[in-house]
C-alpha positions as a LaTeX table, in Angstrom:
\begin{tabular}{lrrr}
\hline
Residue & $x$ (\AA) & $y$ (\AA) & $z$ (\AA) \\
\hline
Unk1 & $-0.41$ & $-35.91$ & 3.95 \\
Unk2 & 0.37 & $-36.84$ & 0.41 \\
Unk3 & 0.93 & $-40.52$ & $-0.79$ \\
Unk4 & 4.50 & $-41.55$ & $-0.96$ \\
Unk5 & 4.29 & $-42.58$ & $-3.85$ \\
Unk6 & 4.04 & $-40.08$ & $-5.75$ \\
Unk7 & 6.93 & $-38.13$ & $-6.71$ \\
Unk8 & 7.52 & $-35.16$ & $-4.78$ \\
Unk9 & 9.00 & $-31.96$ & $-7.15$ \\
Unk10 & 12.72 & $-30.91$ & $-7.03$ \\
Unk11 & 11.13 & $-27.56$ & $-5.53$ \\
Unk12 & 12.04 & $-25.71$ & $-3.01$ \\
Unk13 & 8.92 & $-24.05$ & $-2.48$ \\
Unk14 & 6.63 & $-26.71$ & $-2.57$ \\
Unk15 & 5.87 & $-27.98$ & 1.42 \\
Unk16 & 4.93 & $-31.62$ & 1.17 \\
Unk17 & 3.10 & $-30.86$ & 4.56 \\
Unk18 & 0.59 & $-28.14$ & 2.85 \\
Unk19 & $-2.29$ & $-29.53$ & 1.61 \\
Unk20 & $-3.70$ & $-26.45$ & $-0.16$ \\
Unk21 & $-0.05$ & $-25.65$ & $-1.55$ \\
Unk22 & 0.15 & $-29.19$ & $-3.43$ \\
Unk23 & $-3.10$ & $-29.10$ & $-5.98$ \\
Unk24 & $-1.90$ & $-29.16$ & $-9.14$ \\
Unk25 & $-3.89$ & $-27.14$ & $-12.42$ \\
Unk26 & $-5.23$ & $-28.56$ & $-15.11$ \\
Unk27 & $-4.00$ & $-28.52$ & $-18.22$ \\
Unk28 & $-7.62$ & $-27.51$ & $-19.45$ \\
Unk29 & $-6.41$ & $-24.09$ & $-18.15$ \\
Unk30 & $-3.33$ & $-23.78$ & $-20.69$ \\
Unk31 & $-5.48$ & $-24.50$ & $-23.74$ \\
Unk32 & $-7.73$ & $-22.23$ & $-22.77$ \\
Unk33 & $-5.55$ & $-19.49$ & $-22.36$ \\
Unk34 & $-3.21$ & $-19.76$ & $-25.29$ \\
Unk35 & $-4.07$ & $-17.68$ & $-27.40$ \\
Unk36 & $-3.12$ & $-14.77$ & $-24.95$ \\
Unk37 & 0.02 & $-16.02$ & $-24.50$ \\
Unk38 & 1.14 & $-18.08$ & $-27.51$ \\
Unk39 & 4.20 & $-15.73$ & $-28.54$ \\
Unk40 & 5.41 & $-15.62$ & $-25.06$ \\
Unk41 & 8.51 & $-17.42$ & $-23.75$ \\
Unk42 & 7.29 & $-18.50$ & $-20.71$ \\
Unk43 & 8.84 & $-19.07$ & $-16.89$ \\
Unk44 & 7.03 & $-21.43$ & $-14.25$ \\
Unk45 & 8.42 & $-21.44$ & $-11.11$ \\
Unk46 & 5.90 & $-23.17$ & $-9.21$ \\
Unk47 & 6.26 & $-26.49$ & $-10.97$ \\
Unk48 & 3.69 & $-28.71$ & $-8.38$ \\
Unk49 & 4.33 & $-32.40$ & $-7.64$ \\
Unk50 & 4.54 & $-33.60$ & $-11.36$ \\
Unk51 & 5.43 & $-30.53$ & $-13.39$ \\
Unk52 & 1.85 & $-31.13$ & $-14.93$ \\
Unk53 & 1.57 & $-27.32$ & $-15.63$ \\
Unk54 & 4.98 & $-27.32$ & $-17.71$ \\
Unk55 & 4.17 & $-30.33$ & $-19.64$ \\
Unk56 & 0.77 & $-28.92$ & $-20.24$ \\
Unk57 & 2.33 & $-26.03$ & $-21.87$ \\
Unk58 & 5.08 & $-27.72$ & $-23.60$ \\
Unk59 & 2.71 & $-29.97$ & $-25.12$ \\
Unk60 & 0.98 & $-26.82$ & $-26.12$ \\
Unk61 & 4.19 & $-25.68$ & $-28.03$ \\
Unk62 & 5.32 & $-23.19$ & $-25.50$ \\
Unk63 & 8.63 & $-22.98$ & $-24.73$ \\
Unk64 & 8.40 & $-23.13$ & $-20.96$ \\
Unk65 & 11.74 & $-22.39$ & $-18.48$ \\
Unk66 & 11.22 & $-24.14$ & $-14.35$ \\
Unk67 & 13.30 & $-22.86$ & $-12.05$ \\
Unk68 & 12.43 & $-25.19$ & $-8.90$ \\
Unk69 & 14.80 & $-23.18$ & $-6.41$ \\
Unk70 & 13.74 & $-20.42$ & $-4.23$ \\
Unk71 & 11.84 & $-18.37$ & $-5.91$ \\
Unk72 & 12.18 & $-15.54$ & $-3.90$ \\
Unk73 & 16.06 & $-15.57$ & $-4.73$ \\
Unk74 & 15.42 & $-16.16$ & $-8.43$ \\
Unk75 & 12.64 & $-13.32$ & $-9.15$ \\
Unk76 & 15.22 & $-10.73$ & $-7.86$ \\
Unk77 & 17.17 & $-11.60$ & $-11.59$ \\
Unk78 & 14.00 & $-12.57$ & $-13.48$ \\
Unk79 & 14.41 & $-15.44$ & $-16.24$ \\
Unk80 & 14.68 & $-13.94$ & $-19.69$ \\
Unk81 & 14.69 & $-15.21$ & $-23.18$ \\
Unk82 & 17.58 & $-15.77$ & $-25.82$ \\
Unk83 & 17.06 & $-11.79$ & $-26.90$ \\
Unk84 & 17.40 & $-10.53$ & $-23.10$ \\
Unk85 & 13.66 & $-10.05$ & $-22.55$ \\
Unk86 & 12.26 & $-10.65$ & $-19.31$ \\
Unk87 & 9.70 & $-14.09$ & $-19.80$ \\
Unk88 & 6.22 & $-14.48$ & $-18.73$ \\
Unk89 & 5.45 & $-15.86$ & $-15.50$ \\
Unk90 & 2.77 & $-17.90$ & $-15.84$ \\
Unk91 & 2.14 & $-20.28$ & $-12.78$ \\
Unk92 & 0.09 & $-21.23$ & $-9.94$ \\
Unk93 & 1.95 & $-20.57$ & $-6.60$ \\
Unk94 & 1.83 & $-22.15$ & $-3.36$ \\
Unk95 & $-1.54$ & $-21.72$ & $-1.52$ \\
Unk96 & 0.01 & $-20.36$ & 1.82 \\
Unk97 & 2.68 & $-18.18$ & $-0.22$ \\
Unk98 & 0.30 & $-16.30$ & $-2.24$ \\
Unk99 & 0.83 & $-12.88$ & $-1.28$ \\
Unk100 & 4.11 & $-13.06$ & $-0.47$ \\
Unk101 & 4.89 & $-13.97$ & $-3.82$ \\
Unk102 & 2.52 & $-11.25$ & $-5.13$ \\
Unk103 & 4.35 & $-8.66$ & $-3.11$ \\
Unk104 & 7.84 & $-10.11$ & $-4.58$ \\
Unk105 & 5.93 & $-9.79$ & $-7.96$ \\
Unk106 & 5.00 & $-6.30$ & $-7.81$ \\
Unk107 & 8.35 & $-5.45$ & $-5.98$ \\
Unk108 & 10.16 & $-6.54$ & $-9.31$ \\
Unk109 & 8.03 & $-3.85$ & $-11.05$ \\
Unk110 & 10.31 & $-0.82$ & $-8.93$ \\
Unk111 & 13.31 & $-0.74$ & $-11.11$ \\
Unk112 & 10.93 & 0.46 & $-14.45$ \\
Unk113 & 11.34 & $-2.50$ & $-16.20$ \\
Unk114 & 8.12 & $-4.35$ & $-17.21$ \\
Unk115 & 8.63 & $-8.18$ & $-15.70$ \\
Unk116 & 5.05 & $-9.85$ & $-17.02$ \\
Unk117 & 3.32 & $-12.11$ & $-15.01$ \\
Unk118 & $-0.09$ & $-14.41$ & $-14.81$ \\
Unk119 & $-0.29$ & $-15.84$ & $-11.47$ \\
Unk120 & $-3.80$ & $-17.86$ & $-10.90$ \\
Unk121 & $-4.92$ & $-17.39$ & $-7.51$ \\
Unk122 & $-8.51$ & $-18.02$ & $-6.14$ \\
Unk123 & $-10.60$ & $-15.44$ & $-7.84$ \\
Unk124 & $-11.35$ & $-13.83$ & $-3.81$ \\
Unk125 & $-7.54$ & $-12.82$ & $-3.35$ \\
Unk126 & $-7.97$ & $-10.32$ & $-5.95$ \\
Unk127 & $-10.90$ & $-8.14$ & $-3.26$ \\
Unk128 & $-9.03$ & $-9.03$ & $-0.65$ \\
Unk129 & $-7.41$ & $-6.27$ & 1.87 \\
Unk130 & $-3.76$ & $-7.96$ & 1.80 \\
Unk131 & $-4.00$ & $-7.51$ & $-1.88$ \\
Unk132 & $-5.74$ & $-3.94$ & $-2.14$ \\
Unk133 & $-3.27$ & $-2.29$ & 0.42 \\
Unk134 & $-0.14$ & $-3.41$ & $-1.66$ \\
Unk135 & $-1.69$ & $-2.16$ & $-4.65$ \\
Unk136 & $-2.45$ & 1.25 & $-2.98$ \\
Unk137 & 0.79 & 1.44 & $-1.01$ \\
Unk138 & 2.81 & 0.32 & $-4.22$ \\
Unk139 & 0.91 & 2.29 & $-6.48$ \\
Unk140 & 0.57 & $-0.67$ & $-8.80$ \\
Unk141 & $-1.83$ & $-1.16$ & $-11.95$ \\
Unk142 & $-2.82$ & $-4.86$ & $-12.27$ \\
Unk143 & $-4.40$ & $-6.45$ & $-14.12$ \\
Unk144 & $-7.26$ & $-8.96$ & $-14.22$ \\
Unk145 & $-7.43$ & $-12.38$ & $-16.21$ \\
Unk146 & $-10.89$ & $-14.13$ & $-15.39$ \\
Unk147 & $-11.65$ & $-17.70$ & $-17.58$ \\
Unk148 & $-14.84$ & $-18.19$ & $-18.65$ \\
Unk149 & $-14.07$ & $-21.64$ & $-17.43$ \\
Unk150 & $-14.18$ & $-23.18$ & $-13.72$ \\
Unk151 & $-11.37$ & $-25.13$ & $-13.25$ \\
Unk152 & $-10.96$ & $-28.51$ & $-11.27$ \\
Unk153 & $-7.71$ & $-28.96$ & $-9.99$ \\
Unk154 & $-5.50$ & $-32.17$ & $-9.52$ \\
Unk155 & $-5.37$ & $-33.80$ & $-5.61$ \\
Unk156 & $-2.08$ & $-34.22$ & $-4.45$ \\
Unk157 & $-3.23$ & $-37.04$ & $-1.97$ \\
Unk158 & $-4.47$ & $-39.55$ & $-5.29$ \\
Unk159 & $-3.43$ & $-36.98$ & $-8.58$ \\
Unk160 & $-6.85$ & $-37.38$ & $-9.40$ \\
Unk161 & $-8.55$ & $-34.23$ & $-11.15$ \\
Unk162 & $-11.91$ & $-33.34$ & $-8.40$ \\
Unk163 & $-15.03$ & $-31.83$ & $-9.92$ \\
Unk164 & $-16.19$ & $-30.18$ & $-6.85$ \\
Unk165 & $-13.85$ & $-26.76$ & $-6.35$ \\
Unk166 & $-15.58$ & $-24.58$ & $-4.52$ \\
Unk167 & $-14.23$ & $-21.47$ & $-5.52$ \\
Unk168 & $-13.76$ & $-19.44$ & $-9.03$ \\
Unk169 & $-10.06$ & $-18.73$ & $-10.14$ \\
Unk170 & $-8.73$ & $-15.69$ & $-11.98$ \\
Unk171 & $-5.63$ & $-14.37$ & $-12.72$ \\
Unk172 & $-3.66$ & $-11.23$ & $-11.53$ \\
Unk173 & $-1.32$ & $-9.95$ & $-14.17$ \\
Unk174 & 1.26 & $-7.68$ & $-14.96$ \\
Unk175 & 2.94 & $-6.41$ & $-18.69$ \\
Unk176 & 0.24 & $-8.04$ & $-20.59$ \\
Unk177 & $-0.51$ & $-6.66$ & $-23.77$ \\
Unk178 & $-2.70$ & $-7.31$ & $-27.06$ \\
Unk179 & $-6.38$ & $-6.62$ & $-27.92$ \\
Unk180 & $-7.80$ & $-8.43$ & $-25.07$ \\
Unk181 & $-5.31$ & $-6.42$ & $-22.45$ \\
Unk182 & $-6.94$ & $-2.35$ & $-23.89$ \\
Unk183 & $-9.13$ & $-2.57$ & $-20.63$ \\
Unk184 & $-6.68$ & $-4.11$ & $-18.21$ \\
Unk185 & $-9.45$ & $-6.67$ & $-17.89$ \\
Unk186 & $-9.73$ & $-9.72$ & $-19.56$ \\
Unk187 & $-12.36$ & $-12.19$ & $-20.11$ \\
Unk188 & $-11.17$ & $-14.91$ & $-22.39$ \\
\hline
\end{tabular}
């Protein structure tokens, strides 16, 4: 259960009565990664207890768009910037919602129009059999984003950062481009 006082975000996705969909990342995360995504205009949907991930990236320069209502409603007209181009998602979802959002994710992709996206998930979800029989049924190209970094996320019981995640994380992307996207697989 997470302490009452801390404030609880304007989100519609985030349960206050999931554990493992409250941890918050760290902004560690956003430095590390911006200089893949620097020149992006950027949407977060998933903005966690105290929009850490958006202030992270704002104080990182990016210009960063939350849309705390249903995702599921708001992916079907994907955010876009001033010149009409769809924005990068770039966001860590809810825990239990993870491949239901991934499925919304690639669903997006049917009309032709490329809809980028970084979504950090638990580096396992990526070999999983949920994930690898939407990408064969969809006929969808990912890609991969691993950090050469292990990131320790924030509690949402204390907002204290822990030093003891037991897993790796990764990213599964979408639309990304550049020198370090030529593979589809990026180690950054």
């Amino acid at each position: 259960i997470i302490k009452k006082n801390l404030k609880m975000q304007d989100s519609l996705m985030c349960n206050p009565e999931k554990y493992s969909d409250n941890w918050e990342t760290p902004p560690e995360f956003y430095e590390h990664l911006l200089p893949l995504v620097e020149c992006k205009k950027i949407w977060e949907p998933f903005v966690g207890v105290t929009h850490r991930s958006t202030k992270a990236m704002q104080s990182l320069g990016l210009d960063v768009l939350e849309t705390p209502n249903d995702f599921f409603e708001v992916v079907k007209k994907w955010p876009r910037d001033e010149d009409g181009k769809p924005r990068l998602l770039l966001s860590n979802p809810p825990f239990s919602l993870k491949f239901k959002v991934l499925e919304a994710l690639v669903e997006a992709q049917e009309d032709g129009e490329v809809k980028p996206f970084m979504l950090l998930l638990p580096s396992w979800v990526y070999a999983s059999a949920t994930w690898r029989k939407l990408v064969r049924k969809k006929k969808f190209k990912p890609q991969m984003y691993i950090p050469t970094l292990r990131l320790n996320f924030f509690s949402p019981i204390d907002g204290k950062q822990k030093k003891a995640t037991s897993f790796d994380s990764t990213c599964i992307c979408y639309g990304m481009t550049g020198e370090n996207w030529e593979t589809g697989l990026c180690y950054y």
